[in-house]
C-alpha cells in the first residue's frame, strides 16, 4: 500500500514502484547468495573465523538490510525511516565500492593477494552476486531513485572511521593464534596492517564524496548556490 504525501515537502521518488522492485529482486539474489556462502566450505586456516570475517559478506548483509529498509520507506509511512535510509544508502554504497574495487582489481592483477591458491575458487555466479550485484543495486537506487545525500562530510568521515575501527577489532576478536586473516594482503605485520586499514577507509570516504559530487542533483544545487552568492 502506497500512502499519499504533500508533494511540496516529500521526496519526489517516494512511493515509486521501480526502487521497490529493484530491492525485492536484490533480496532474492542475496538470499540465494547466502545459501551459496553457507554451502561454501572454508579452508582450515579460515574456518574458525566463519563467513562473517569477510568484509564482502558483511557488506552483503548490510545491503540486504538496506533493501528491506528501502521497501519500508517506499511502501509505508513509518516515521523516522528516511534518515535511516539515507545513512544506510551512503554506508552501503561506500562499503560496496571498497569491496568491488579491491576485490576485482586484485583478482584481475594480483590474485594471490585476495585469495590463496590453496583456498580454492568461488563459483562465478556467486562471485558476481557478492562482489558486483550489491554495488550495482545500491548505486542504481541512489543515482536514479534518491535525492542527493544530505549527510555532512564530517559526519560521513566519523562513520567511516568508526566502522573501520569496528572491523579491525572484529577481526582481532575472530582471528585466533595460528589462523589467517580473511584476505592474504592482511597477513602482514601489525603496523602495515594499520596502514592498509587507513587506505581502505580513505577509499570508502572518497566513494562517499564522489557519490555526492556525481549525483544528478549536484550541478543544479551548485548553480543555485552560485546564484545566491551573486545576488548577495
Coordinates of C-alpha atoms in Angstrom, one line a residue:
X1 CA 0.0 0.0 0.0
X2 CA 1.4 3.4 -1.0
X3 CA 0.5 6.4 1.1
X4 CA 0.0 9.9 -0.3
X5 CA 2.1 12.8 0.8
X6 CA 2.4 16.5 0.3
X7 CA 4.4 16.9 -2.9
X8 CA 5.9 20.2 -1.8
X9 CA 7.7 18.6 1.2
X10 CA 8.1 15.0 0.2
X11 CA 10.8 13.1 -1.5
X12 CA 9.7 13.1 -5.2
X13 CA 10.9 9.5 -5.6
X14 CA 9.0 8.1 -2.6
X15 CA 6.3 5.6 -3.4
X16 CA 7.7 4.8 -6.9
X17 CA 7.4 1.2 -7.9
X18 CA 10.9 0.8 -9.5
X19 CA 13.0 1.1 -6.4
X20 CA 10.8 -1.4 -4.6
X21 CA 11.1 -3.9 -7.4
X22 CA 14.9 -3.4 -7.5
X23 CA 15.0 -4.0 -3.7
X24 CA 12.9 -7.1 -4.0
X25 CA 15.0 -8.6 -6.8
X26 CA 18.1 -7.9 -4.8
X27 CA 16.7 -9.7 -1.7
X28 CA 16.1 -12.7 -3.9
X29 CA 19.7 -12.5 -5.2
X30 CA 21.2 -12.1 -1.8
X31 CA 19.1 -14.9 -0.3
X32 CA 20.5 -17.3 -2.9
X33 CA 24.0 -15.9 -2.3
X34 CA 23.7 -16.5 1.4
X35 CA 22.7 -20.1 0.7
X36 CA 25.7 -20.5 -1.6
X37 CA 28.0 -19.0 1.0
X38 CA 26.8 -21.4 3.7
X39 CA 27.5 -24.3 1.3
X40 CA 31.0 -23.0 0.6
X41 CA 33.5 -24.7 2.9
X42 CA 36.1 -22.5 4.3
X43 CA 39.8 -23.7 4.3
X44 CA 41.1 -24.8 7.7
X45 CA 43.1 -21.6 8.4
X46 CA 39.9 -19.6 8.0
X47 CA 37.3 -21.9 9.4
X48 CA 37.3 -20.6 12.9
X49 CA 36.6 -17.1 11.8
X50 CA 33.4 -18.0 10.0
X51 CA 31.9 -16.4 6.9
X52 CA 31.4 -13.0 8.6
X53 CA 35.1 -12.3 8.9
X54 CA 34.9 -11.3 5.3
X55 CA 34.1 -7.7 4.6
X56 CA 32.3 -8.8 1.4
X57 CA 29.8 -10.8 3.4
X58 CA 29.2 -8.0 5.9
X59 CA 28.6 -5.7 3.0
X60 CA 26.1 -8.2 1.5
X61 CA 24.3 -8.4 4.8
X62 CA 24.1 -4.6 5.3
X63 CA 22.9 -4.2 1.7
X64 CA 20.2 -6.8 2.2
X65 CA 19.0 -5.0 5.4
X66 CA 19.1 -1.7 3.4
X67 CA 16.8 -3.3 0.8
X68 CA 14.2 -4.1 3.4
X69 CA 14.5 -0.5 4.8
X70 CA 14.1 0.8 1.2
X71 CA 10.9 -1.3 0.7
X72 CA 9.5 0.0 4.0
X73 CA 10.4 3.6 3.1
X74 CA 8.7 3.5 -0.3
X75 CA 5.6 1.5 0.7
X76 CA 4.8 2.7 4.3
X77 CA 4.8 6.0 6.2
X78 CA 6.9 4.9 9.2
X79 CA 8.2 8.0 11.0
X80 CA 12.0 8.4 11.0
X81 CA 12.8 5.9 8.4
X82 CA 14.0 8.5 5.8
X83 CA 17.2 9.4 7.8
X84 CA 17.9 5.7 8.3
X85 CA 17.5 5.0 4.6
X86 CA 19.8 7.9 3.6
X87 CA 22.6 6.9 6.0
X88 CA 22.4 3.3 5.1
X89 CA 22.5 4.1 1.4
X90 CA 25.7 6.1 2.0
X91 CA 27.2 3.4 4.1
X92 CA 26.3 0.6 1.7
X93 CA 27.4 2.4 -1.4
X94 CA 30.8 3.4 0.1
X95 CA 31.3 -0.1 1.5
X96 CA 30.4 -1.9 -1.7
X97 CA 32.8 0.4 -3.7
X98 CA 35.6 -0.8 -1.4
X99 CA 34.6 -4.4 -1.8
X100 CA 34.2 -4.4 -5.5
X101 CA 37.2 -2.1 -6.2
X102 CA 39.6 -4.0 -4.0
X103 CA 38.4 -7.5 -4.9
X104 CA 38.2 -7.1 -8.7
X105 CA 41.4 -5.1 -9.1
X106 CA 43.4 -7.7 -7.0
X107 CA 41.7 -10.7 -8.6
X108 CA 42.5 -9.5 -12.1
X109 CA 46.0 -8.3 -11.5
X110 CA 47.4 -9.7 -8.2
X111 CA 45.1 -12.7 -7.4
X112 CA 47.3 -14.2 -4.7
X113 CA 46.7 -11.1 -2.5
X114 CA 43.0 -11.6 -2.4
X115 CA 42.7 -15.4 -2.3
X116 CA 45.4 -18.0 -1.7
X117 CA 45.5 -20.7 -4.4
X118 CA 45.0 -23.4 -1.8
X119 CA 41.7 -21.8 -0.7
X120 CA 40.0 -22.8 -4.0
X121 CA 37.8 -20.6 -6.0
X122 CA 34.3 -19.1 -5.8
X123 CA 31.6 -20.2 -8.4
X124 CA 31.2 -17.5 -11.0
X125 CA 27.5 -16.8 -10.3
X126 CA 28.2 -16.5 -6.5
X127 CA 31.2 -14.3 -7.2
X128 CA 29.1 -11.8 -9.2
X129 CA 26.3 -12.0 -6.6
X130 CA 28.5 -10.9 -3.7
X131 CA 31.2 -8.8 -5.4
X132 CA 29.2 -6.9 -8.1
X133 CA 25.4 -7.0 -7.8
X134 CA 25.3 -5.3 -4.3
X135 CA 27.3 -2.3 -5.7
X136 CA 25.2 -2.0 -8.9
X137 CA 21.9 -2.3 -6.9
X138 CA 22.8 0.4 -4.4
X139 CA 24.3 2.7 -7.0
X140 CA 21.2 2.5 -9.3
X141 CA 19.0 3.1 -6.3
X142 CA 20.9 6.2 -5.2
X143 CA 21.7 7.8 -8.6
X144 CA 18.3 7.1 -10.2
X145 CA 15.7 7.0 -7.3
X146 CA 17.1 9.1 -4.4
X147 CA 17.7 12.7 -3.7
X148 CA 21.3 13.6 -3.1
X149 CA 22.6 12.5 0.4
X150 CA 22.3 15.3 3.0
X151 CA 24.9 13.7 5.2
X152 CA 27.6 16.2 6.1
X153 CA 31.2 15.3 5.2
X154 CA 32.4 15.4 8.8
X155 CA 29.7 13.0 9.9
X156 CA 30.4 10.7 7.0
X157 CA 34.1 10.7 7.9
X158 CA 33.3 9.9 11.5
X159 CA 31.0 7.0 10.4
X160 CA 33.7 5.6 8.1
X161 CA 36.4 5.9 10.8
X162 CA 34.1 4.2 13.3
X163 CA 33.2 1.3 11.0
X164 CA 36.8 0.8 10.1
X165 CA 37.7 0.6 13.7
X166 CA 34.9 -1.8 14.5
X167 CA 36.0 -4.1 11.6
X168 CA 39.6 -4.0 13.0
X169 CA 38.5 -5.2 16.4
X170 CA 36.0 -7.7 14.9
X171 CA 38.9 -9.3 13.1
X172 CA 41.1 -9.2 16.2
X173 CA 38.4 -11.0 18.1
X174 CA 37.9 -13.6 15.4
X175 CA 41.5 -14.3 14.4
X176 CA 43.0 -16.7 16.9
X177 CA 46.6 -17.9 17.2
X178 CA 47.6 -19.8 14.1
X179 CA 44.7 -18.6 12.0
X180 CA 45.0 -16.4 8.9
X181 CA 43.3 -13.2 8.2
X182 CA 40.4 -13.5 5.7
X183 CA 42.4 -11.8 2.9
X184 CA 46.1 -12.6 2.2
X185 CA 47.1 -9.0 2.0
X186 CA 46.2 -8.6 5.6
X187 CA 48.6 -11.3 6.7
X188 CA 51.4 -8.8 7.4
X189 CA 52.9 -7.2 10.5
X190 CA 50.6 -5.0 12.5
X191 CA 51.9 -1.6 11.6
X192 CA 51.5 -2.3 7.9
X193 CA 48.0 -3.7 8.5
X194 CA 47.1 -0.4 10.2
X195 CA 48.2 1.4 7.1
X196 CA 46.1 -0.9 4.9
X197 CA 43.1 -0.2 7.0
X198 CA 43.7 3.6 6.8
X199 CA 44.0 3.3 3.0
X200 CA 40.8 1.3 2.8
X201 CA 38.9 3.8 4.9
X202 CA 40.2 6.6 2.6
X203 CA 38.8 4.7 -0.4
X204 CA 35.4 4.4 1.4
X205 CA 35.3 8.1 2.3
X206 CA 36.3 9.0 -1.2
X207 CA 33.5 6.9 -2.6
X208 CA 31.1 8.9 -0.4
X209 CA 32.5 12.2 -1.6
X210 CA 32.4 11.2 -5.3
X211 CA 28.8 9.8 -4.8
X212 CA 27.7 13.3 -3.6
X213 CA 29.5 15.0 -6.5
X214 CA 28.3 12.7 -9.2
X215 CA 24.6 12.8 -8.1
X216 CA 22.4 14.4 -10.8
X217 CA 21.2 17.0 -8.2
X218 CA 24.8 18.3 -7.6
X219 CA 25.1 20.6 -10.6
X220 CA 21.6 22.3 -10.1
X221 CA 22.4 22.8 -6.4
X222 CA 25.8 24.3 -7.3
X223 CA 24.2 26.7 -9.8
X224 CA 21.6 27.7 -7.3
X225 CA 24.4 28.4 -4.7
X226 CA 26.3 30.5 -7.2
X227 CA 23.2 32.4 -8.0
X228 CA 22.7 33.2 -4.3
X229 CA 26.3 34.3 -3.9
X230 CA 26.0 36.7 -6.9
X231 CA 22.7 38.1 -5.5
X232 CA 24.4 38.7 -2.1

